[in-house]
mmCIF file of C-alpha atoms in Angstrom:
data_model
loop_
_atom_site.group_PDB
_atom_site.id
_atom_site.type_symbol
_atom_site.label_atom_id
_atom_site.label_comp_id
_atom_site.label_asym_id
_atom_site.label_seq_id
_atom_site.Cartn_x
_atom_site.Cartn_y
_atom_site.Cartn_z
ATOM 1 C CA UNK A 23 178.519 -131.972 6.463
ATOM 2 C CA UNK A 24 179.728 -135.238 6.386
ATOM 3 C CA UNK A 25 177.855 -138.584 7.291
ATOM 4 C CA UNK A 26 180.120 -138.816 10.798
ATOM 5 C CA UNK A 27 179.474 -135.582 11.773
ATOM 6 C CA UNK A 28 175.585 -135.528 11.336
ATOM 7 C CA UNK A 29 175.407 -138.563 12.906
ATOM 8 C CA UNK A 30 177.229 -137.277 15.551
ATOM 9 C CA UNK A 31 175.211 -134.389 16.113
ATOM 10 C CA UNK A 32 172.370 -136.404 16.156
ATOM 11 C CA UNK A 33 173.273 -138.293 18.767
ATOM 12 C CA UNK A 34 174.234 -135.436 20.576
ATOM 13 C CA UNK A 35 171.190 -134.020 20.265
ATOM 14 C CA UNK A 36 169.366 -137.457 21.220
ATOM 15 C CA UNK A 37 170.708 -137.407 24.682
ATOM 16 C CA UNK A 38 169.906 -133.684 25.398
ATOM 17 C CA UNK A 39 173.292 -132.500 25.832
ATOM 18 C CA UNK A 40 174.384 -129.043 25.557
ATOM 19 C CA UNK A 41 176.353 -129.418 22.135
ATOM 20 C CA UNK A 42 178.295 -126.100 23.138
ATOM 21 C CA UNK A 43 180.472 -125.822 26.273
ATOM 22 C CA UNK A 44 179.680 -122.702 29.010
ATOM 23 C CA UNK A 45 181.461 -119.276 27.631
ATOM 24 C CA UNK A 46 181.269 -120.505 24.011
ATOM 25 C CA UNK A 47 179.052 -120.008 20.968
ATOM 26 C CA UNK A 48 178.712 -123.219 18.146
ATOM 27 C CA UNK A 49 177.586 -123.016 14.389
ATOM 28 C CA UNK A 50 174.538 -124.436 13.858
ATOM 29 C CA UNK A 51 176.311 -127.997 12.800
ATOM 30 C CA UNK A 52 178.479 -127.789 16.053
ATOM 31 C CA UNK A 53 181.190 -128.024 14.078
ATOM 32 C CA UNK A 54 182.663 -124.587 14.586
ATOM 33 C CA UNK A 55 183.199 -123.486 18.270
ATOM 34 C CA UNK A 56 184.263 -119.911 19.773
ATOM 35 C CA UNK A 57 185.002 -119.070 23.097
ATOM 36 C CA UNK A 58 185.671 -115.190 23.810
ATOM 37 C CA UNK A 59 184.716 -114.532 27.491
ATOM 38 C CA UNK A 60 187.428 -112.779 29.564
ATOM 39 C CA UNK A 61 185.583 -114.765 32.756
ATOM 40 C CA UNK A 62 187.017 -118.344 30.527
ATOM 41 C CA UNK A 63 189.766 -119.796 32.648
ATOM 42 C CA UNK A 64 189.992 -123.248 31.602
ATOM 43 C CA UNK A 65 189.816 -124.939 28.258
ATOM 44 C CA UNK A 66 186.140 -126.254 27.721
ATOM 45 C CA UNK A 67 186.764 -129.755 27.207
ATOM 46 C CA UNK A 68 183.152 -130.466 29.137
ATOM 47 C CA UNK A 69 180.515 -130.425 26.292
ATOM 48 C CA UNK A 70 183.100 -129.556 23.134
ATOM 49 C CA UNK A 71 181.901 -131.200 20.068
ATOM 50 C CA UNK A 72 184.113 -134.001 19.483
ATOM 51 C CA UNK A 73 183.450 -133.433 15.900
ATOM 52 C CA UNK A 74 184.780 -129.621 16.253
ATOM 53 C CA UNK A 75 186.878 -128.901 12.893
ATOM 54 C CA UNK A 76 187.439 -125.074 13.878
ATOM 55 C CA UNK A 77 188.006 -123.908 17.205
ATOM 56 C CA UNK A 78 188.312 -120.693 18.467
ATOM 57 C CA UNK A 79 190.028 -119.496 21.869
ATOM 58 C CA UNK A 80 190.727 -115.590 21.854
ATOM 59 C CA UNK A 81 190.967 -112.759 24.674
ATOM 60 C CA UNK A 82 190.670 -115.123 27.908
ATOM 61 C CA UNK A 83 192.042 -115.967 30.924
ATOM 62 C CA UNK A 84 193.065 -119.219 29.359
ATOM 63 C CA UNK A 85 196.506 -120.169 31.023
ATOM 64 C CA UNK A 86 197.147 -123.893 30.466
ATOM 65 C CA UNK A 87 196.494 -126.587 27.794
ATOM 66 C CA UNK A 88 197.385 -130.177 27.683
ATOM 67 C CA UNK A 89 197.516 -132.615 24.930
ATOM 68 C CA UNK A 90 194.401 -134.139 26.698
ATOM 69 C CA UNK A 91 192.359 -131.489 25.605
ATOM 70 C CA UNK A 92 193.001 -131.037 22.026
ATOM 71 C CA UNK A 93 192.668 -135.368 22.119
ATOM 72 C CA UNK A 94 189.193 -134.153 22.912
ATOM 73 C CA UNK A 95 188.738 -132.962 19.010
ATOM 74 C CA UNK A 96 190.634 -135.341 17.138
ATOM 75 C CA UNK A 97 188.904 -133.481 13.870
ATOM 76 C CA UNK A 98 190.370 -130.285 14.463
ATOM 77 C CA UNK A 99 191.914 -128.852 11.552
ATOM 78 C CA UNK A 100 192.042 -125.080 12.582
ATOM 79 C CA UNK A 101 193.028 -123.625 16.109
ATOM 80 C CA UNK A 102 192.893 -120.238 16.987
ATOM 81 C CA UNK A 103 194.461 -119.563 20.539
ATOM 82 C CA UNK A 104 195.424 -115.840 20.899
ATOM 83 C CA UNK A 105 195.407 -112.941 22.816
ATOM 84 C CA UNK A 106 195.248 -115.092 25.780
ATOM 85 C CA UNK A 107 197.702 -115.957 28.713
ATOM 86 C CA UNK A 108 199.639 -119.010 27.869
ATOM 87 C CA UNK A 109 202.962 -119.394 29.075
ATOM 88 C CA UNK A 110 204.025 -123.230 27.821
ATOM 89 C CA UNK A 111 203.280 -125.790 25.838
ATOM 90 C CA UNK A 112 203.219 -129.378 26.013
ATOM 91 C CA UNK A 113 206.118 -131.094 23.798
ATOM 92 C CA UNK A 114 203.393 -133.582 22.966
ATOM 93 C CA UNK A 115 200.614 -130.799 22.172
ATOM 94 C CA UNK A 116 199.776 -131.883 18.895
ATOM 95 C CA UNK A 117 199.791 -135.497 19.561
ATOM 96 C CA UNK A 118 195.596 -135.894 19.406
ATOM 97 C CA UNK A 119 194.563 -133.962 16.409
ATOM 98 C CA UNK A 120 196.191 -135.625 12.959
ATOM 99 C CA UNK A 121 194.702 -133.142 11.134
ATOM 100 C CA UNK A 122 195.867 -129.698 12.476
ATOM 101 C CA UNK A 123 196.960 -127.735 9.455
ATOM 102 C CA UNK A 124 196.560 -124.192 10.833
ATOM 103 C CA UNK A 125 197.530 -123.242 14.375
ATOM 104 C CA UNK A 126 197.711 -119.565 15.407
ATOM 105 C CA UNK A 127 199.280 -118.238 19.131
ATOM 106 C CA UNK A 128 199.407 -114.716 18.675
ATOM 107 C CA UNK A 129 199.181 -112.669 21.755
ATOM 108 C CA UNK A 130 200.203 -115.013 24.452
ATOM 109 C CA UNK A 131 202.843 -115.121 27.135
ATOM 110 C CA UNK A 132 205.360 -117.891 25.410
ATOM 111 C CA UNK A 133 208.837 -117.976 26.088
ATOM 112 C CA UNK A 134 210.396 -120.684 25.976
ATOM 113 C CA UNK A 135 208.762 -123.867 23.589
ATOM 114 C CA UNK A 136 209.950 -127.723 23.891
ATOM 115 C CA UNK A 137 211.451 -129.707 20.864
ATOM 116 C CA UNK A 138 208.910 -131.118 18.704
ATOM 117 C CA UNK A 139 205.775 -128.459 20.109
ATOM 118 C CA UNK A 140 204.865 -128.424 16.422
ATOM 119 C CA UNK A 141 205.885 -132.341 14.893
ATOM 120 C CA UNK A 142 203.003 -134.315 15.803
ATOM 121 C CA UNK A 143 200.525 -132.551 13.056
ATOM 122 C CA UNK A 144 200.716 -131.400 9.017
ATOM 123 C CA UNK A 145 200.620 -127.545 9.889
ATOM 124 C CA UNK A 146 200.767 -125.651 6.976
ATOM 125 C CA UNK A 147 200.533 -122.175 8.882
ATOM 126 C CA UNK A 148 201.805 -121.233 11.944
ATOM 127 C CA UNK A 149 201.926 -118.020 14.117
ATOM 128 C CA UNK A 150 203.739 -117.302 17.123
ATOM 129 C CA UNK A 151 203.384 -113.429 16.920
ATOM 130 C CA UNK A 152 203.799 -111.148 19.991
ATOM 131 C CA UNK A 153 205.229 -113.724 22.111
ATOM 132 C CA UNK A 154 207.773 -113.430 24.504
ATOM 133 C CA UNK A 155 210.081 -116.338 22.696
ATOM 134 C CA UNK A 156 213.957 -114.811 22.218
ATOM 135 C CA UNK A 157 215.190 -117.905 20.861
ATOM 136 C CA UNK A 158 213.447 -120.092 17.495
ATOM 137 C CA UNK A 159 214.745 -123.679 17.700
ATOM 138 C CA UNK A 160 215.078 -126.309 14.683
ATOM 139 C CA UNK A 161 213.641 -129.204 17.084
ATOM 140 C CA UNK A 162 210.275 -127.215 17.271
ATOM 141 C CA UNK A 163 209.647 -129.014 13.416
ATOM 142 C CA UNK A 164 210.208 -132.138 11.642
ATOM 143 C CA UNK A 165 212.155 -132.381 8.639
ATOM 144 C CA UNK A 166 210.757 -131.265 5.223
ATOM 145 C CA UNK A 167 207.973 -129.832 7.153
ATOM 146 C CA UNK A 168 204.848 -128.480 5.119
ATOM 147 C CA UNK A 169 204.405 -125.232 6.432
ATOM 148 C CA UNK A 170 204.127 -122.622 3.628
ATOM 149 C CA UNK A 171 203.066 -120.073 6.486
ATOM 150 C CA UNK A 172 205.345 -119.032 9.215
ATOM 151 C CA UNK A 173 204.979 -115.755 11.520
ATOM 152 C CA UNK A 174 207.003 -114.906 14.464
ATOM 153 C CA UNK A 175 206.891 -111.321 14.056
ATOM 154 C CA UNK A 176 206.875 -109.235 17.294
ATOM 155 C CA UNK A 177 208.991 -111.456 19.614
ATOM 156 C CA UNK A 178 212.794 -111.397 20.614
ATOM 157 C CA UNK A 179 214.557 -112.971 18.660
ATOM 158 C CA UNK A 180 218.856 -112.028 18.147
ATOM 159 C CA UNK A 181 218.807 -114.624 15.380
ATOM 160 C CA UNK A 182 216.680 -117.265 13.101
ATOM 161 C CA UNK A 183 218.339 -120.285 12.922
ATOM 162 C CA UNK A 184 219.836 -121.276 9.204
ATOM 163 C CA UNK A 185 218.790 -125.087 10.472
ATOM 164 C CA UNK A 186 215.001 -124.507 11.592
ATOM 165 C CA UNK A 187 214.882 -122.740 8.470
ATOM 166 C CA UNK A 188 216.029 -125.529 6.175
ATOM 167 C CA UNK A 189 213.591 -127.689 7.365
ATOM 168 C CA UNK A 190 210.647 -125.467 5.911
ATOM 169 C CA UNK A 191 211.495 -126.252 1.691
ATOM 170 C CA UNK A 192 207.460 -125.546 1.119
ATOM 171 C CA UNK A 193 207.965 -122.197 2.638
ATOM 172 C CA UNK A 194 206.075 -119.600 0.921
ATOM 173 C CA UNK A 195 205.382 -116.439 3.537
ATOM 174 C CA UNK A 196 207.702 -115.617 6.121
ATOM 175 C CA UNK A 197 207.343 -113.106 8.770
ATOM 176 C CA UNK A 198 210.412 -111.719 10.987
ATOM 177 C CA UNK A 199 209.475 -108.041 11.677
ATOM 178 C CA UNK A 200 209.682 -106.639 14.706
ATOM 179 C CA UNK A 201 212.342 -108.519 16.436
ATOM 180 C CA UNK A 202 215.846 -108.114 17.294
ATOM 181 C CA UNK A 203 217.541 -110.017 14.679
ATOM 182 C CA UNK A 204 221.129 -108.374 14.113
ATOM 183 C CA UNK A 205 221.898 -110.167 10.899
ATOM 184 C CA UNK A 206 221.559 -112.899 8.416
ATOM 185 C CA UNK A 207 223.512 -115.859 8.158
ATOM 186 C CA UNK A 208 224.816 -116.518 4.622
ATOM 187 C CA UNK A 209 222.528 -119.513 4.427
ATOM 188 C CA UNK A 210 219.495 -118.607 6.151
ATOM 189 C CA UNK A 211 217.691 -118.630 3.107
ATOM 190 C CA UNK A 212 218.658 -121.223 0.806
ATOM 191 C CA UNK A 213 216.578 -123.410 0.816
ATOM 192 C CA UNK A 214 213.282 -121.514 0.532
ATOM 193 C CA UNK A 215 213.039 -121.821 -2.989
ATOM 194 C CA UNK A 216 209.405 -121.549 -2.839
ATOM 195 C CA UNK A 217 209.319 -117.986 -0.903
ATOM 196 C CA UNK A 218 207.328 -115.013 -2.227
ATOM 197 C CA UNK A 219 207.030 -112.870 1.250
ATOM 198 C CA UNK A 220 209.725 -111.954 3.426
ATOM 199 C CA UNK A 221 209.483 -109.359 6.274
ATOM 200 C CA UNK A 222 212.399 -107.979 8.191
ATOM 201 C CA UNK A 223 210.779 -105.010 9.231
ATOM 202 C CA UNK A 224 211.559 -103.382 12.494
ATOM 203 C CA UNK A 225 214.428 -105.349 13.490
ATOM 204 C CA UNK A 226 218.692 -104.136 14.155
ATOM 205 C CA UNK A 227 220.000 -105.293 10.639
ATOM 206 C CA UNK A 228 222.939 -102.910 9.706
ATOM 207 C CA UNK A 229 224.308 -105.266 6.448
ATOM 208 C CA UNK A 230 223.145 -107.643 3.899
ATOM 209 C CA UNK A 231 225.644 -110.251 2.274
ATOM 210 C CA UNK A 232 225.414 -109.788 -1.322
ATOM 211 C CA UNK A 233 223.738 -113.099 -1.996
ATOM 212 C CA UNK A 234 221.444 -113.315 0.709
ATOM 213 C CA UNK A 235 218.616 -113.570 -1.548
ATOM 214 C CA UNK A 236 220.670 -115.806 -4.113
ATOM 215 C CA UNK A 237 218.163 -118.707 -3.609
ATOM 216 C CA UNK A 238 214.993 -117.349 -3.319
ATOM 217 C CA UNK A 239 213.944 -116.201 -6.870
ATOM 218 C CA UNK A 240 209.990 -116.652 -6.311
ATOM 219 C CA UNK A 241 210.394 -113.499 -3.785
ATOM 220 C CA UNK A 242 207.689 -110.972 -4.770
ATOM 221 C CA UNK A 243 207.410 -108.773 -1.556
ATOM 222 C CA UNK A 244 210.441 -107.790 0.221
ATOM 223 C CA UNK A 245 210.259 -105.916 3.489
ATOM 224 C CA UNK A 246 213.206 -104.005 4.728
ATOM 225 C CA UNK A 247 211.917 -100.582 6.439
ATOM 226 C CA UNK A 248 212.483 -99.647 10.214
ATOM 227 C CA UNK A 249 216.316 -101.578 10.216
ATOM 228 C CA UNK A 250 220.084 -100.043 10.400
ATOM 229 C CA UNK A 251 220.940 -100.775 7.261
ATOM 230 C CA UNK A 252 223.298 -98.246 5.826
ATOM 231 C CA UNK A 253 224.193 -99.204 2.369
ATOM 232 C CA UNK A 254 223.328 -102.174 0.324
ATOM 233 C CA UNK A 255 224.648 -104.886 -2.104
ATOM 234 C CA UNK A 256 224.660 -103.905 -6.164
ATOM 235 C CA UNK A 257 223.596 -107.728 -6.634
ATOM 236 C CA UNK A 258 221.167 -107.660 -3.623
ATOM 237 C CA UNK A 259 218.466 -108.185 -5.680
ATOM 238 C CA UNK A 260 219.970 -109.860 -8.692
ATOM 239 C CA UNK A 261 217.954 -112.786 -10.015
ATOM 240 C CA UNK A 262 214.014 -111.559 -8.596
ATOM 241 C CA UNK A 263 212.645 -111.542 -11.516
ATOM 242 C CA UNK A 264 209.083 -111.540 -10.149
ATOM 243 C CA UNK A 265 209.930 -108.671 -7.106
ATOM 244 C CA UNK A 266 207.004 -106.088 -6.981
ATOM 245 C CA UNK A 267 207.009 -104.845 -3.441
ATOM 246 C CA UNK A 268 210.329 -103.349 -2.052
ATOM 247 C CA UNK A 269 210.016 -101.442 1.147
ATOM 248 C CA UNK A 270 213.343 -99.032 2.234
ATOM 249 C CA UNK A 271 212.046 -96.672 4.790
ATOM 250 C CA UNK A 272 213.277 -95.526 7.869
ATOM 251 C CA UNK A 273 216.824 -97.296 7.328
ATOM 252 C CA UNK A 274 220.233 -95.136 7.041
ATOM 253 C CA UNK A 275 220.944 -95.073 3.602
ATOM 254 C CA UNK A 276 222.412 -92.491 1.824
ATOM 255 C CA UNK A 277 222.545 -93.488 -1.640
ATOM 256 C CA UNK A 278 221.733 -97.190 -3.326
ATOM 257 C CA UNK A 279 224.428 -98.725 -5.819
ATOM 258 C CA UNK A 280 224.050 -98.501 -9.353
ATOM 259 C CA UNK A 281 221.981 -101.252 -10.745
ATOM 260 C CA UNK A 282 220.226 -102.211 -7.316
ATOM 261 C CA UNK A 283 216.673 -102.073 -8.435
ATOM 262 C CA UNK A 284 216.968 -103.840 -11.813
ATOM 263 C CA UNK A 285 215.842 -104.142 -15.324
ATOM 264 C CA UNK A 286 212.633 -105.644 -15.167
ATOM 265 C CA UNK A 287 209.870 -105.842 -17.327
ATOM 266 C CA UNK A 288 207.657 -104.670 -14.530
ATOM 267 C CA UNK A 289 209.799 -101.716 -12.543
ATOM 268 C CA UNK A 290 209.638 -102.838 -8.541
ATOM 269 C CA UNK A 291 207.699 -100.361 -6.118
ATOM 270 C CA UNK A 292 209.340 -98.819 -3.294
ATOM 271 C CA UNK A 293 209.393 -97.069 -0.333
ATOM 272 C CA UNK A 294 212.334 -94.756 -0.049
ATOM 273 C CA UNK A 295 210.978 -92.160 2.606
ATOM 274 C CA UNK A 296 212.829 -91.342 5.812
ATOM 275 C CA UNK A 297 216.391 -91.830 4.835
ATOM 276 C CA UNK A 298 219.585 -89.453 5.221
ATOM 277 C CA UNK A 299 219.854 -89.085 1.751
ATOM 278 C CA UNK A 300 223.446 -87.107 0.534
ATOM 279 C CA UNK A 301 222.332 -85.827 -2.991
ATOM 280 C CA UNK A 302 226.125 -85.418 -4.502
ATOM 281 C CA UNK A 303 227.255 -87.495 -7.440
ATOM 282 C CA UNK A 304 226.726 -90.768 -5.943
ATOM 283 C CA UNK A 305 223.025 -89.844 -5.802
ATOM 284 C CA UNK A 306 223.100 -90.368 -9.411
ATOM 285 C CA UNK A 307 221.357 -93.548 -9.794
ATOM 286 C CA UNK A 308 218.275 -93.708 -7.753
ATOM 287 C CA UNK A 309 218.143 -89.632 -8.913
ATOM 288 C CA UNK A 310 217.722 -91.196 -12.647
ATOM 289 C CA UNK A 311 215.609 -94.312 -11.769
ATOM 290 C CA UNK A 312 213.215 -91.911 -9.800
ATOM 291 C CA UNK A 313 212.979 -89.595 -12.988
ATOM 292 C CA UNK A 314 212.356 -92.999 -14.895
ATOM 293 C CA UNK A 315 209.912 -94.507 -12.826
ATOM 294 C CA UNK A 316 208.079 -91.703 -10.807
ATOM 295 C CA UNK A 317 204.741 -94.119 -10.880
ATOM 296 C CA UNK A 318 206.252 -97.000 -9.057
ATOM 297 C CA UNK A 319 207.559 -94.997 -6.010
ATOM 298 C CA UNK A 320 205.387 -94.671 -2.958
ATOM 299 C CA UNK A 321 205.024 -91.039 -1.642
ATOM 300 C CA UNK A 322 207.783 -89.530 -4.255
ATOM 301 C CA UNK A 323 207.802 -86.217 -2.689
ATOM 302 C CA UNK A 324 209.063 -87.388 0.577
ATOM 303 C CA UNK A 325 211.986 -88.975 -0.601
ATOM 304 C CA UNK A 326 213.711 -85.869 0.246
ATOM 305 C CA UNK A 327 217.928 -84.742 0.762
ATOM 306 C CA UNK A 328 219.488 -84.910 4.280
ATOM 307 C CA UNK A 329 222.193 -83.270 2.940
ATOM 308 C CA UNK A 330 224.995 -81.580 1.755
ATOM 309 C CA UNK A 331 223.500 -77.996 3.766
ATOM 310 C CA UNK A 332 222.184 -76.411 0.894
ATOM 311 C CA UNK A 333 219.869 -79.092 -1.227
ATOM 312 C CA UNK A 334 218.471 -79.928 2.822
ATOM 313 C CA UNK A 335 214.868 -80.775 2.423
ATOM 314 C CA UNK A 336 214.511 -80.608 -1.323
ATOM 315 C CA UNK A 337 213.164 -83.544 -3.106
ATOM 316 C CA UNK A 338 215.168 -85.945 -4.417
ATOM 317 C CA UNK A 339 213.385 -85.572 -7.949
ATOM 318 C CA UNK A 340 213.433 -82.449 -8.734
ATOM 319 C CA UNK A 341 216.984 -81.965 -8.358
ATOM 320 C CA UNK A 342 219.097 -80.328 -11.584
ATOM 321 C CA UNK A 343 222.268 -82.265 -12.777
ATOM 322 C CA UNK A 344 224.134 -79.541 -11.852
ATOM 323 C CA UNK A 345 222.472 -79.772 -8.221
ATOM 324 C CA UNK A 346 223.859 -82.921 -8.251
ATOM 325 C CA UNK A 347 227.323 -82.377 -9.248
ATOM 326 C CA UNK A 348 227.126 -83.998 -12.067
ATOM 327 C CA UNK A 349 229.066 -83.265 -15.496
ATOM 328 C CA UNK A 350 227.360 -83.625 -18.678
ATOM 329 C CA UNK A 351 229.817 -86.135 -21.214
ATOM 330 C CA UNK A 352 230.026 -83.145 -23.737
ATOM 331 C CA UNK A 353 231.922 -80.773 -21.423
ATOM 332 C CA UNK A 354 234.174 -83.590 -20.051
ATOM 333 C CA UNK A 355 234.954 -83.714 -23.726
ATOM 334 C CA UNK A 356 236.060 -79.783 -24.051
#
């Protein structure tokens, strides 16, 4: 503990105040504050530390905040406020408290957020999952903002914004999933050269442009399951060197292109289960790279053939060459 903060306390303490507001619970140095009662209705401003680094807000009534409040904590460097029932915040939220790197809403009511909610602080992680927000906007954020950490999985969102996006260059994790995005614009992503998780999960994406991933060669974990897509890029991929986590599931492919997965010196792991796989000629590929690779493919024996009638249900694996329709060199030769 620093010399302002245990002086603080002390005096605190001196005048027989509470040190801890009604609803909450404080760490012994004060300095740490959490406030879980369902019965909380208001933010406890009356008798919060003012020397409160962490705070902690989850699974209340809590309904309204105001830059007044968080002025109350001018030390705050973490704020936890989800699973509780805001519906707006202030444009000038982050005004009071200089040193906010980490701010986390999951679990509220949000909508609809002003320009420059999230400009007044150095966040370096931010989470708006399971909102209510359908549109992200590039006024939330300054330019050449520091977030590495961004999460707005499980809201509503048709698109991301190539401009909000191009403000985040320090970008490291980004989270997507489980919205309603319908595609990618061709320069969403160029500018996160920095990026080494990207989730798309659970969202209406039918197509990828072939160099959607062009600019983002620090990618190691790429999450694709639970979309539309129906057939991908050869080049997708080119140029991730360092990809190790590839997730495919539950999309409508039928086959991947030759060349899709790489050379690498480490072989990418995947998740290939729940798609309409055709095992005819074209199945070629991934049939070889599975035969290759068996170890780096998640549950192997459910990557399994939607079709043609008679391979239906077989694993894609243990299919024969001439399963496959495929002709060995020597008797195109005769």
């Amino acid at each position: 503990m620093n010399l302002w903060l245990l002086l603080a306390l002390i005096d605190c303490r001196q005048q027989g105040a509470q040190c801890c507001p009604d609803l909450c619970s404080c760490s012994a140095s004060g300095a740490e504050v959490v406030c879980s009662q369902s019965s909380l209705t208001h933010f406890p401003v009356e008798d919060l530390p003012s020397y409160t680094t962490q705070l902690s807000i989850r699974s209340t009534n809590l309904s309204i905040i105001a830059t007044s409040h968080l002025s109350a904590v001018p030390l705050l460097n973490n704020l936890h406020l989800y699973h509780n029932k805001l519906q707006s915040l202030p444009s000038d939220l982050l005004r009071g408290v200089p040193r906010l790197n980490t701010l986390d809403l999951t679990g509220n009511q949000l909508v609809h957020l002003p320009p420059n909610v999230f400009s007044h602080a150095p966040l370096r992680s931010l989470v708006l999952k399971n909102n209510l927000i359908e549109k992200a906007d590039a006024d939330w954020l300054p330019d050449n903002s520091s977030l590495t950490w961004l999460d707005l999985s499980g809201n509503r969102l048709t698109d991301i914004p190539s401009a909000l996006l191009h403000k985040l260059p320090h970008l490291v994790n980004l989270d997507l999933s489980n919205n309603n995005l319908q595609e990618l614009q061709v320069d969403t992503l160029d500018r996160l050269h920095h990026l080494e998780s990207l989730n798309l999960a659970g969202n209406n994406l039918s197509t990828l442009k072939p160099t959607t991933f062009a600019n983002t060669p620090q990618l190691t974990q790429l999450f694709l399951q639970e979309n539309r897509l129906q057939e991908l890029p050869a080049t997708l991929l080119q140029g991730l060197q360092h990809l190790n986590l590839l997730l495919l599931n539950q999309n409508q492919l039928q086959q991947l292109p030759s060349g899709l997965l790489g050379e690498r010196d480490s072989p990418v792991m995947v998740i290939l289960t729940r798609n309409p796989w055709v095992c005819d000629k074209k199945m070629e590929y991934l049939w070889k790279w599975l035969s290759i690779h068996p170890q780096n493919v998640f549950f192997l024996e459910e990557v399994i053939c939607a079709g043609p009638e008679a391979l239906k249900r077989r694993q894609v694996a243990s299919l024969t060459e001439n399963e496959l329709g495929l002709v060995k060199s020597s008797k195109i030769q005769n």
